[in-house]
Amino acid sequence: MSVLEKITSKDAIALEEKHGAHNYHPLPVVLSRGEGVFVWDVEGKKYYDFLSAYSAVNQGHCHPTIVNAMVDQARTLSLTSRAFYNDMLGKYEKYATETFHFDKLLPMNTGAEAVETALKICRKWAYEKKGIAENAAEIIVCENNFHGRTTTIISFSNDPVARKNFGPYTDGFIKIEYDNLMALEEALKTNENVAGFLVEPIQGEAGVFVPSEGYLKGAKALCEKYNVLFIADEVQTGIARTGRLLATCGNCSCVDKHCSGEPEVKPDILILGKALSGGAYPVSAVLANDGIMNVIRPGNHGSTFGGNPIAAAVGMAALGVVKEEKLAKNAYVLGEIFRKELNEFIPTCNLVKSVRGKGLLNAILINDTEESSTAWDICMALKENGLLAKPTHGNIIRFAPPLVMTKAELLDCVSIIIRTLQTFKQ
Ligand SMILES: *Cc1c(COP(=O)(O)O)cnc(C)c1O
């Protein structure tokens, strides 16, 4: 079969089934085009994208500014490796560090790589700056975390599906309950070798679990008290998704007046990925100030593709779009409307227990067990009605549309969701 030939959904799925590893369980829809908040399947049916590739496509599908930057750079210079300088990386690093108010940026490609990088920086800092004995450093992580799929990262996951039969696991991690400052202080008090605390400002994969008011600020204060690095994994929550440029929102240049909830919390190490490229290209980064980032010297860490000219051009364009189109503000405003509309509907429907989230990172909790297929079945019905979403767990559905959505489009989506839930037969 020629790669240019049109293919039916059924055939495309069959090809993946036969020739691809079965490491995902996709909704049975085969997409072939995207634009803004919409995607189209190979049969031409149009859908609202309510997942945004796990919040990578915050700027909307095929954003012309990002695509143009990518294509222009691809025609000019794509990859040099870091054996040589390229004329784009420094410009991007300046732009991104000014945007997020850090001294330095270390460029990688995927989110998991950026998390690995942050863990390495944290450990090296612990030995060289904090004075922890060699190989004794511990990093505190949270239960139900999701930080990626590498061997080290799954070592501190507590999802049996992600972990089982992938051992032996990497040592040096202490797991505590999320959203529990007492547990954090206890872990800090009883372990003198703690180097860092790695945390998601909102646990996305766990089902959009929003911590209590003041949790991040309290955690940061405890980290300061015990001289431990506060490492924020904003791969999913960052880049305007939660209604601010960052969910931790240090003194960033985001929406200010629209900053509700958690006041300024500045991580010692910030991890970004996903929407850092608007979904056009794999771009991730670790940001920190000099006192921390300077522990990394030539040869300590690297990536052939990390910081390549296309990634740099795409990263700058993608961040530019977020600022230019005030996506943090839009996410904040639309998120308030989304939760208000659903909160009005939920008491009339015993299928949904609640809605939670911040900005346009939201989830509904289905009134059924984790083992039930109800959430999956609802997503299938939503697909029929022209809206694509996916359960995070058996009974939680995440709703995360591109942030370029208009209010009219959002209300249209709310009505699709409500109509689907109303007609849904359990
Ligand atoms: C998606 C995600 C990652 C991993 O990113 P990949 O690009 O898939 O490796 C890490 N942390 C969080 C919070 C994520 O949502």
Short mmCIF file of C-alpha atoms and ligand atoms in Angstrom, two decimals:
data_model
loop_
_atom_site.label_atom_id
_atom_site.label_comp_id
_atom_site.label_asym_id
_atom_site.label_seq_id
_atom_site.Cartn_x
_atom_site.Cartn_y
_atom_site.Cartn_z
CA MET A 1 0.00 0.00 0.00
CA SER A 2 1.34 3.45 -0.89
CA VAL A 3 1.69 5.82 2.07
CA LEU A 4 -0.13 8.41 -0.04
CA GLU A 5 -3.21 6.27 -0.56
CA LYS A 6 -6.32 7.18 1.40
CA ILE A 7 -6.98 4.76 4.21
CA THR A 8 -10.17 3.93 6.10
CA SER A 9 -10.33 4.08 9.90
CA LYS A 10 -10.77 0.34 10.04
CA ASP A 11 -7.66 -0.30 7.94
CA ALA A 12 -5.54 2.20 9.85
CA ILE A 13 -6.48 0.58 13.15
CA ALA A 14 -5.80 -2.88 11.73
CA LEU A 15 -2.32 -1.80 10.59
CA GLU A 16 -1.41 -0.54 14.05
CA GLU A 17 -2.86 -3.61 15.63
CA LYS A 18 -0.73 -5.88 13.45
CA HIS A 19 2.52 -3.92 13.13
CA GLY A 20 2.65 -1.69 16.18
CA ALA A 21 3.44 -2.52 19.78
CA HIS A 22 0.29 -2.47 21.88
CA ASN A 23 1.49 0.07 24.44
CA TYR A 24 -1.65 2.25 24.21
CA HIS A 25 -5.38 1.63 24.14
CA PRO A 26 -6.64 4.46 21.90
CA LEU A 27 -10.21 5.49 21.38
CA PRO A 28 -11.15 4.02 17.97
CA VAL A 29 -10.90 7.23 15.96
CA VAL A 30 -8.28 7.81 13.25
CA LEU A 31 -7.36 11.45 12.83
CA SER A 32 -5.83 12.87 9.71
CA ARG A 33 -6.10 16.66 10.08
CA GLY A 34 -6.20 19.33 12.77
CA GLU A 35 -6.83 23.05 12.90
CA GLY A 36 -7.23 25.11 16.05
CA VAL A 37 -9.65 23.36 18.41
CA PHE A 38 -10.79 20.87 15.74
CA VAL A 39 -9.56 17.57 14.36
CA TRP A 40 -10.97 15.51 11.48
CA ASP A 41 -10.95 11.75 11.04
CA VAL A 42 -10.06 10.00 7.80
CA GLU A 43 -13.75 9.79 6.87
CA GLY A 44 -14.02 13.56 7.20
CA LYS A 45 -15.95 13.73 10.48
CA LYS A 46 -15.09 16.82 12.54
CA TYR A 47 -14.48 16.75 16.30
CA TYR A 48 -13.66 19.14 19.10
CA ASP A 49 -10.35 17.98 20.57
CA PHE A 50 -10.92 17.89 24.33
CA LEU A 51 -7.59 16.28 25.18
CA SER A 52 -5.10 18.46 23.26
CA ALA A 53 -2.58 15.60 23.16
CA TYR A 54 -2.40 15.61 26.97
CA SER A 55 -2.05 19.43 26.97
CA ALA A 56 0.69 19.60 24.33
CA VAL A 57 -1.54 21.39 21.85
CA ASN A 58 -2.51 24.34 24.08
CA GLN A 59 -1.95 26.75 21.18
CA GLY A 60 -4.34 24.75 18.94
CA HIS A 61 -3.61 22.34 16.11
CA CYS A 62 -1.24 23.50 13.37
CA HIS A 63 -0.98 27.06 14.65
CA PRO A 64 0.26 28.98 11.58
CA THR A 65 2.85 31.01 13.53
CA ILE A 66 4.37 27.85 14.99
CA VAL A 67 4.16 25.87 11.76
CA ASN A 68 5.79 28.70 9.80
CA ALA A 69 8.62 29.01 12.30
CA MET A 70 9.13 25.25 12.13
CA VAL A 71 9.06 25.01 8.34
CA ASP A 72 11.32 28.04 7.83
CA GLN A 73 13.86 26.66 10.27
CA ALA A 74 13.61 23.13 8.81
CA ARG A 75 14.50 24.55 5.41
CA THR A 76 17.46 26.46 6.86
CA LEU A 77 19.17 24.29 9.47
CA SER A 78 17.64 21.43 11.42
CA LEU A 79 20.34 19.79 13.51
CA THR A 80 23.97 20.43 14.30
CA SER A 81 24.22 18.56 17.62
CA ARG A 82 25.74 20.48 20.49
CA ALA A 83 29.22 19.68 19.21
CA PHE A 84 28.87 23.08 17.52
CA TYR A 85 26.93 26.22 18.36
CA ASN A 86 23.84 27.09 16.35
CA ASP A 87 22.43 30.57 15.86
CA MET A 88 18.97 29.76 17.35
CA LEU A 89 19.59 28.10 20.71
CA GLY A 90 20.95 31.14 22.56
CA LYS A 91 18.08 33.32 21.36
CA TYR A 92 15.56 30.73 22.53
CA GLU A 93 17.29 30.30 25.90
CA LYS A 94 17.25 34.07 26.44
CA TYR A 95 13.58 34.30 25.48
CA ALA A 96 12.48 31.35 27.63
CA THR A 97 14.52 32.29 30.70
CA GLU A 98 13.16 35.85 30.53
CA THR A 99 9.65 34.50 30.17
CA PHE A 100 9.92 32.24 33.22
CA HIS A 101 12.40 34.31 35.27
CA PHE A 102 15.25 31.85 35.64
CA ASP A 103 18.97 32.32 34.92
CA LYS A 104 19.41 29.26 32.76
CA LEU A 105 17.69 26.62 30.65
CA LEU A 106 18.80 23.10 29.76
CA PRO A 107 17.10 21.92 26.55
CA MET A 108 15.79 18.37 26.09
CA ASN A 109 13.10 16.81 23.89
CA THR A 110 10.48 14.90 25.85
CA GLY A 111 8.93 15.43 29.26
CA ALA A 112 10.41 12.26 30.72
CA GLU A 113 13.90 13.34 29.63
CA ALA A 114 13.41 16.70 31.28
CA VAL A 115 12.31 15.00 34.53
CA GLU A 116 15.38 12.73 34.38
CA THR A 117 17.52 15.82 33.82
CA ALA A 118 16.00 17.58 36.82
CA LEU A 119 16.66 14.53 39.01
CA LYS A 120 20.30 14.45 37.90
CA ILE A 121 20.77 18.17 38.53
CA CYS A 122 19.15 17.81 41.95
CA ARG A 123 21.39 14.91 42.95
CA LYS A 124 24.56 16.65 41.75
CA TRP A 125 23.56 19.81 43.61
CA ALA A 126 23.04 17.72 46.75
CA TYR A 127 26.57 16.27 46.60
CA GLU A 128 28.39 19.39 45.50
CA LYS A 129 26.45 22.17 47.23
CA LYS A 130 24.53 20.66 50.11
CA GLY A 131 27.28 18.23 51.09
CA ILE A 132 25.35 14.97 51.13
CA ALA A 133 27.58 11.88 51.16
CA GLU A 134 28.08 10.26 47.76
CA ASN A 135 25.21 8.03 46.59
CA ALA A 136 23.11 8.83 49.66
CA ALA A 137 20.80 11.50 48.20
CA GLU A 138 17.06 10.94 48.43
CA ILE A 139 14.34 12.71 46.48
CA ILE A 140 10.83 12.93 47.87
CA VAL A 141 8.01 12.20 45.41
CA CYS A 142 4.24 11.91 45.78
CA GLU A 143 1.92 8.96 45.61
CA ASN A 144 -0.06 8.68 42.37
CA ASN A 145 2.53 10.81 40.59
CA PHE A 146 3.00 10.76 36.84
CA HIS A 147 6.38 11.95 35.58
CA GLY A 148 6.94 9.79 32.51
CA ARG A 149 7.96 6.29 31.49
CA THR A 150 11.73 5.83 31.88
CA THR A 151 13.16 3.14 34.14
CA THR A 152 14.04 5.59 36.93
CA ILE A 153 10.73 7.43 36.74
CA ILE A 154 8.60 4.29 36.90
CA SER A 155 10.75 3.21 39.85
CA PHE A 156 8.92 5.78 41.97
CA SER A 157 5.49 5.38 40.38
CA ASN A 158 2.87 3.47 42.31
CA ASP A 159 0.86 2.45 39.26
CA PRO A 160 1.25 -1.34 39.04
CA VAL A 161 0.57 -1.32 35.29
CA ALA A 162 3.46 1.10 34.72
CA ARG A 163 5.84 -0.74 37.10
CA LYS A 164 5.22 -4.46 37.20
CA ASN A 165 8.02 -6.59 35.70
CA PHE A 166 10.16 -3.57 34.85
CA GLY A 167 12.42 -3.94 37.89
CA PRO A 168 14.99 -3.79 39.37
CA TYR A 169 14.09 -0.25 40.28
CA THR A 170 16.23 2.84 40.84
CA ASP A 171 16.91 3.66 44.51
CA GLY A 172 16.86 7.01 46.21
CA PHE A 173 13.21 8.01 46.31
CA ILE A 174 10.85 8.49 49.24
CA LYS A 175 7.14 8.41 48.50
CA ILE A 176 4.69 10.47 50.53
CA GLU A 177 1.02 11.33 50.26
CA TYR A 178 0.19 14.18 47.85
CA ASP A 179 -1.40 17.29 49.28
CA ASN A 180 -0.12 16.48 52.78
CA LEU A 181 2.30 19.01 54.26
CA MET A 182 2.63 17.05 57.50
CA ALA A 183 3.82 14.01 55.57
CA LEU A 184 6.33 16.21 53.74
CA GLU A 185 7.69 17.73 56.94
CA GLU A 186 7.92 14.30 58.55
CA ALA A 187 9.92 12.96 55.57
CA LEU A 188 12.21 16.00 55.64
CA LYS A 189 12.71 15.79 59.41
CA THR A 190 13.50 12.08 59.52
CA ASN A 191 15.83 11.92 56.49
CA GLU A 192 18.90 14.13 56.56
CA ASN A 193 19.88 13.14 53.01
CA VAL A 194 16.94 14.67 51.18
CA ALA A 195 18.04 16.59 48.09
CA GLY A 196 14.72 17.54 46.53
CA PHE A 197 10.95 17.35 46.45
CA LEU A 198 9.47 16.54 43.04
CA VAL A 199 5.81 17.48 42.65
CA GLU A 200 3.11 18.15 40.06
CA PRO A 201 1.23 21.39 40.92
CA ILE A 202 -1.93 19.52 39.89
CA GLN A 203 -1.78 15.75 39.42
CA GLY A 204 -2.98 15.45 35.82
CA GLU A 205 -2.76 11.75 35.04
CA ALA A 206 -3.98 10.86 38.53
CA GLY A 207 -7.29 12.45 37.49
CA VAL A 208 -6.76 16.22 37.70
CA PHE A 209 -6.26 16.18 41.44
CA VAL A 210 -6.02 19.80 42.62
CA PRO A 211 -4.22 20.15 45.97
CA SER A 212 -5.59 22.26 48.81
CA GLU A 213 -5.16 26.00 48.82
CA GLY A 214 -1.70 26.83 50.13
CA TYR A 215 -0.19 23.39 49.58
CA LEU A 216 2.44 24.43 47.04
CA LYS A 217 3.38 27.51 49.01
CA GLY A 218 3.66 25.45 52.19
CA ALA A 219 5.73 22.79 50.43
CA LYS A 220 8.08 25.40 49.05
CA ALA A 221 8.51 26.92 52.53
CA LEU A 222 9.33 23.50 53.99
CA CYS A 223 11.86 22.89 51.22
CA GLU A 224 13.53 26.19 52.07
CA LYS A 225 13.55 25.35 55.78
CA TYR A 226 15.32 22.03 55.17
CA ASN A 227 17.55 23.25 52.30
CA VAL A 228 15.90 20.97 49.78
CA LEU A 229 15.17 21.80 46.13
CA PHE A 230 11.52 22.32 45.20
CA ILE A 231 11.16 20.72 41.76
CA ALA A 232 7.93 21.49 39.91
CA ASP A 233 6.93 19.18 37.07
CA GLU A 234 4.83 21.56 34.98
CA VAL A 235 4.98 19.43 31.85
CA GLN A 236 1.18 19.21 31.86
CA THR A 237 0.13 22.17 34.03
CA GLY A 238 2.49 24.73 32.50
CA ILE A 239 2.21 27.05 29.48
CA ALA A 240 -1.14 28.66 30.40
CA ARG A 241 -3.13 25.42 30.83
CA THR A 242 -4.38 26.21 34.34
CA GLY A 243 -5.20 29.86 33.70
CA ARG A 244 -1.74 31.17 34.46
CA LEU A 245 1.49 30.85 32.53
CA LEU A 246 2.56 28.35 35.20
CA ALA A 247 0.44 26.63 37.81
CA THR A 248 3.12 27.51 40.37
CA CYS A 249 3.14 31.02 38.95
CA GLY A 250 6.32 32.56 40.22
CA ASN A 251 6.70 36.21 39.32
CA CYS A 252 5.86 35.42 35.73
CA SER A 253 4.43 37.78 33.19
CA CYS A 254 1.07 36.09 32.96
CA VAL A 255 -2.39 37.28 33.74
CA ASP A 256 -1.79 38.87 37.16
CA LYS A 257 -5.32 40.05 37.93
CA HIS A 258 -6.64 36.65 36.96
CA CYS A 259 -4.28 34.82 39.29
CA SER A 260 -6.73 33.15 41.60
CA GLY A 261 -5.78 30.73 44.31
CA GLU A 262 -2.20 29.86 44.96
CA PRO A 263 -0.04 32.96 45.20
CA GLU A 264 3.50 33.09 43.90
CA VAL A 265 5.52 29.95 44.39
CA LYS A 266 8.84 29.89 42.62
CA PRO A 267 10.30 26.43 42.04
CA ASP A 268 14.06 25.90 42.38
CA ILE A 269 13.87 23.67 39.33
CA LEU A 270 11.09 24.00 36.76
CA ILE A 271 10.33 21.22 34.28
CA LEU A 272 8.50 22.03 31.04
CA GLY A 273 7.52 20.01 27.98
CA LYS A 274 4.37 19.32 25.99
CA ALA A 275 2.96 22.78 25.06
CA LEU A 276 6.43 24.33 25.12
CA SER A 277 6.27 23.51 21.40
CA GLY A 278 2.51 23.76 20.94
CA GLY A 279 2.59 20.12 19.96
CA ALA A 280 4.49 20.75 16.74
CA TYR A 281 7.74 19.12 17.79
CA PRO A 282 9.20 17.44 20.89
CA VAL A 283 10.60 20.28 23.02
CA SER A 284 11.23 20.08 26.76
CA ALA A 285 13.34 22.07 29.17
CA VAL A 286 14.64 22.33 32.69
CA LEU A 287 15.04 25.81 34.15
CA ALA A 288 16.97 26.83 37.25
CA ASN A 289 19.09 29.67 38.58
CA ASP A 290 22.88 29.67 38.36
CA GLY A 291 23.53 28.37 41.87
CA ILE A 292 21.83 25.14 40.87
CA MET A 293 22.33 24.86 37.11
CA ASN A 294 26.08 25.54 37.40
CA VAL A 295 26.64 22.06 38.81
CA ILE A 296 26.21 20.81 35.22
CA ARG A 297 29.46 20.99 33.30
CA PRO A 298 30.52 19.79 29.83
CA GLY A 299 30.06 16.05 29.49
CA ASN A 300 27.75 15.68 32.50
CA HIS A 301 24.57 15.53 30.46
CA GLY A 302 23.34 15.88 26.92
CA SER A 303 21.08 14.93 24.06
CA THR A 304 21.81 14.82 20.34
CA PHE A 305 18.54 16.54 19.51
CA GLY A 306 18.20 18.70 22.65
CA GLY A 307 18.38 22.39 21.75
CA ASN A 308 18.34 21.82 18.01
CA PRO A 309 17.55 24.84 15.82
CA ILE A 310 14.04 23.65 14.90
CA ALA A 311 13.18 23.07 18.56
CA ALA A 312 14.53 26.51 19.43
CA ALA A 313 12.52 28.22 16.66
CA VAL A 314 9.39 26.27 17.57
CA GLY A 315 9.79 26.94 21.30
CA MET A 316 10.09 30.69 20.77
CA ALA A 317 7.11 30.76 18.40
CA ALA A 318 4.98 28.64 20.75
CA LEU A 319 5.68 30.84 23.78
CA GLY A 320 5.10 33.90 21.62
CA VAL A 321 1.62 32.65 20.71
CA VAL A 322 0.77 32.09 24.39
CA LYS A 323 1.63 35.71 25.20
CA GLU A 324 0.28 37.27 22.02
CA GLU A 325 -3.09 35.54 22.23
CA LYS A 326 -3.34 35.87 26.04
CA LEU A 327 -4.00 32.16 26.39
CA ALA A 328 -3.55 32.10 30.17
CA LYS A 329 -6.33 34.63 30.56
CA ASN A 330 -8.55 32.78 28.09
CA ALA A 331 -7.96 29.49 29.92
CA TYR A 332 -8.84 31.18 33.21
CA VAL A 333 -12.05 32.76 31.92
CA LEU A 334 -13.26 29.69 29.99
CA GLY A 335 -12.37 27.37 32.86
CA GLU A 336 -14.60 29.35 35.23
CA ILE A 337 -17.47 29.10 32.74
CA PHE A 338 -16.90 25.39 32.13
CA ARG A 339 -17.02 24.45 35.82
CA LYS A 340 -19.98 26.77 36.50
CA GLU A 341 -22.02 25.21 33.68
CA LEU A 342 -21.18 21.68 34.74
CA ASN A 343 -21.81 22.44 38.40
CA GLU A 344 -25.29 23.59 37.47
CA PHE A 345 -25.91 20.37 35.56
CA ILE A 346 -24.37 17.82 37.95
CA PRO A 347 -27.11 17.89 40.66
CA THR A 348 -29.63 16.92 37.95
CA CYS A 349 -27.66 13.84 36.88
CA ASN A 350 -26.60 10.89 39.00
CA LEU A 351 -24.03 9.77 36.43
CA VAL A 352 -21.52 12.46 37.45
CA LYS A 353 -20.35 13.07 41.00
CA SER A 354 -18.36 16.27 40.52
CA VAL A 355 -16.19 18.43 38.32
CA ARG A 356 -12.78 19.72 39.38
CA GLY A 357 -9.82 21.52 37.91
CA LYS A 358 -8.22 24.87 37.23
CA GLY A 359 -8.28 26.88 34.04
CA LEU A 360 -8.88 24.47 31.18
CA LEU A 361 -7.46 21.42 32.97
CA ASN A 362 -10.60 19.77 34.32
CA ALA A 363 -12.10 16.39 34.99
CA ILE A 364 -15.46 14.89 35.83
CA LEU A 365 -15.80 12.04 38.29
CA ILE A 366 -18.15 9.35 37.09
CA ASN A 367 -20.44 7.77 39.63
CA ASP A 368 -19.15 4.23 39.10
CA THR A 369 -16.21 2.03 40.10
CA GLU A 370 -12.68 2.31 38.69
CA GLU A 371 -13.15 -1.10 37.10
CA SER A 372 -16.35 -0.13 35.30
CA SER A 373 -16.37 0.76 31.60
CA THR A 374 -18.76 3.68 32.15
CA ALA A 375 -16.18 6.47 31.58
CA TRP A 376 -14.90 4.74 28.45
CA ASP A 377 -18.47 4.26 27.19
CA ILE A 378 -19.21 7.95 27.81
CA CYS A 379 -16.09 8.89 25.81
CA MET A 380 -17.33 6.65 22.98
CA ALA A 381 -20.69 8.44 23.07
CA LEU A 382 -18.95 11.84 23.16
CA LYS A 383 -16.98 10.79 20.09
CA GLU A 384 -20.21 9.98 18.27
CA ASN A 385 -21.41 13.46 19.20
CA GLY A 386 -18.26 15.14 17.88
CA LEU A 387 -16.07 15.62 20.95
CA LEU A 388 -12.91 13.66 21.80
CA ALA A 389 -11.90 13.00 25.40
CA LYS A 390 -10.31 10.08 27.21
CA PRO A 391 -10.65 8.60 30.71
CA THR A 392 -7.58 9.06 32.94
CA HIS A 393 -8.70 6.31 35.27
CA GLY A 394 -11.61 3.94 35.01
CA ASN A 395 -14.02 6.53 36.35
CA ILE A 396 -12.49 9.95 35.63
CA ILE A 397 -12.69 11.83 32.32
CA ARG A 398 -10.22 14.64 31.70
CA PHE A 399 -11.38 17.68 29.72
CA ALA A 400 -8.53 19.76 28.34
CA PRO A 401 -9.33 21.53 25.06
CA PRO A 402 -6.85 23.77 23.23
CA LEU A 403 -6.64 27.18 24.91
CA VAL A 404 -7.43 29.02 21.68
CA MET A 405 -11.07 28.05 22.11
CA THR A 406 -13.71 30.82 21.96
CA LYS A 407 -16.50 31.22 24.51
CA ALA A 408 -19.11 30.22 21.90
CA GLU A 409 -17.17 27.05 21.07
CA LEU A 410 -16.79 26.21 24.75
CA LEU A 411 -20.54 26.59 25.32
CA ASP A 412 -21.18 24.38 22.29
CA CYS A 413 -18.87 21.76 23.86
CA VAL A 414 -20.62 22.06 27.23
CA SER A 415 -23.93 21.39 25.50
CA ILE A 416 -22.48 18.33 23.71
CA ILE A 417 -21.16 16.99 27.02
CA ILE A 418 -24.44 17.62 28.88
CA ARG A 419 -26.56 16.21 26.05
CA THR A 420 -24.37 13.10 25.91
CA LEU A 421 -24.53 12.55 29.66
CA GLN A 422 -28.31 13.07 29.69
CA THR A 423 -28.96 10.52 26.97
CA PHE A 424 -26.35 8.08 28.23
CA LYS A 425 -27.72 4.73 29.26
CA GLN A 426 -25.73 3.10 32.05
C1 LIG B 1 3.28 13.95 30.00
C2 LIG B 1 4.00 14.18 31.27
C3 LIG B 1 5.35 13.81 31.44
C4 LIG B 1 6.11 13.02 30.41
O1 LIG B 1 6.22 13.67 29.19
P1 LIG B 1 6.60 12.81 27.87
O2 LIG B 1 6.84 13.87 26.83
O3 LIG B 1 5.44 11.93 27.58
O4 LIG B 1 7.82 12.03 28.20
C5 LIG B 1 5.98 14.15 32.62
N1 LIG B 1 5.32 14.77 33.60
C6 LIG B 1 4.02 15.14 33.49
C7 LIG B 1 3.36 15.86 34.61
C8 LIG B 1 3.32 14.83 32.33
O5 LIG B 1 2.02 15.17 32.24
#
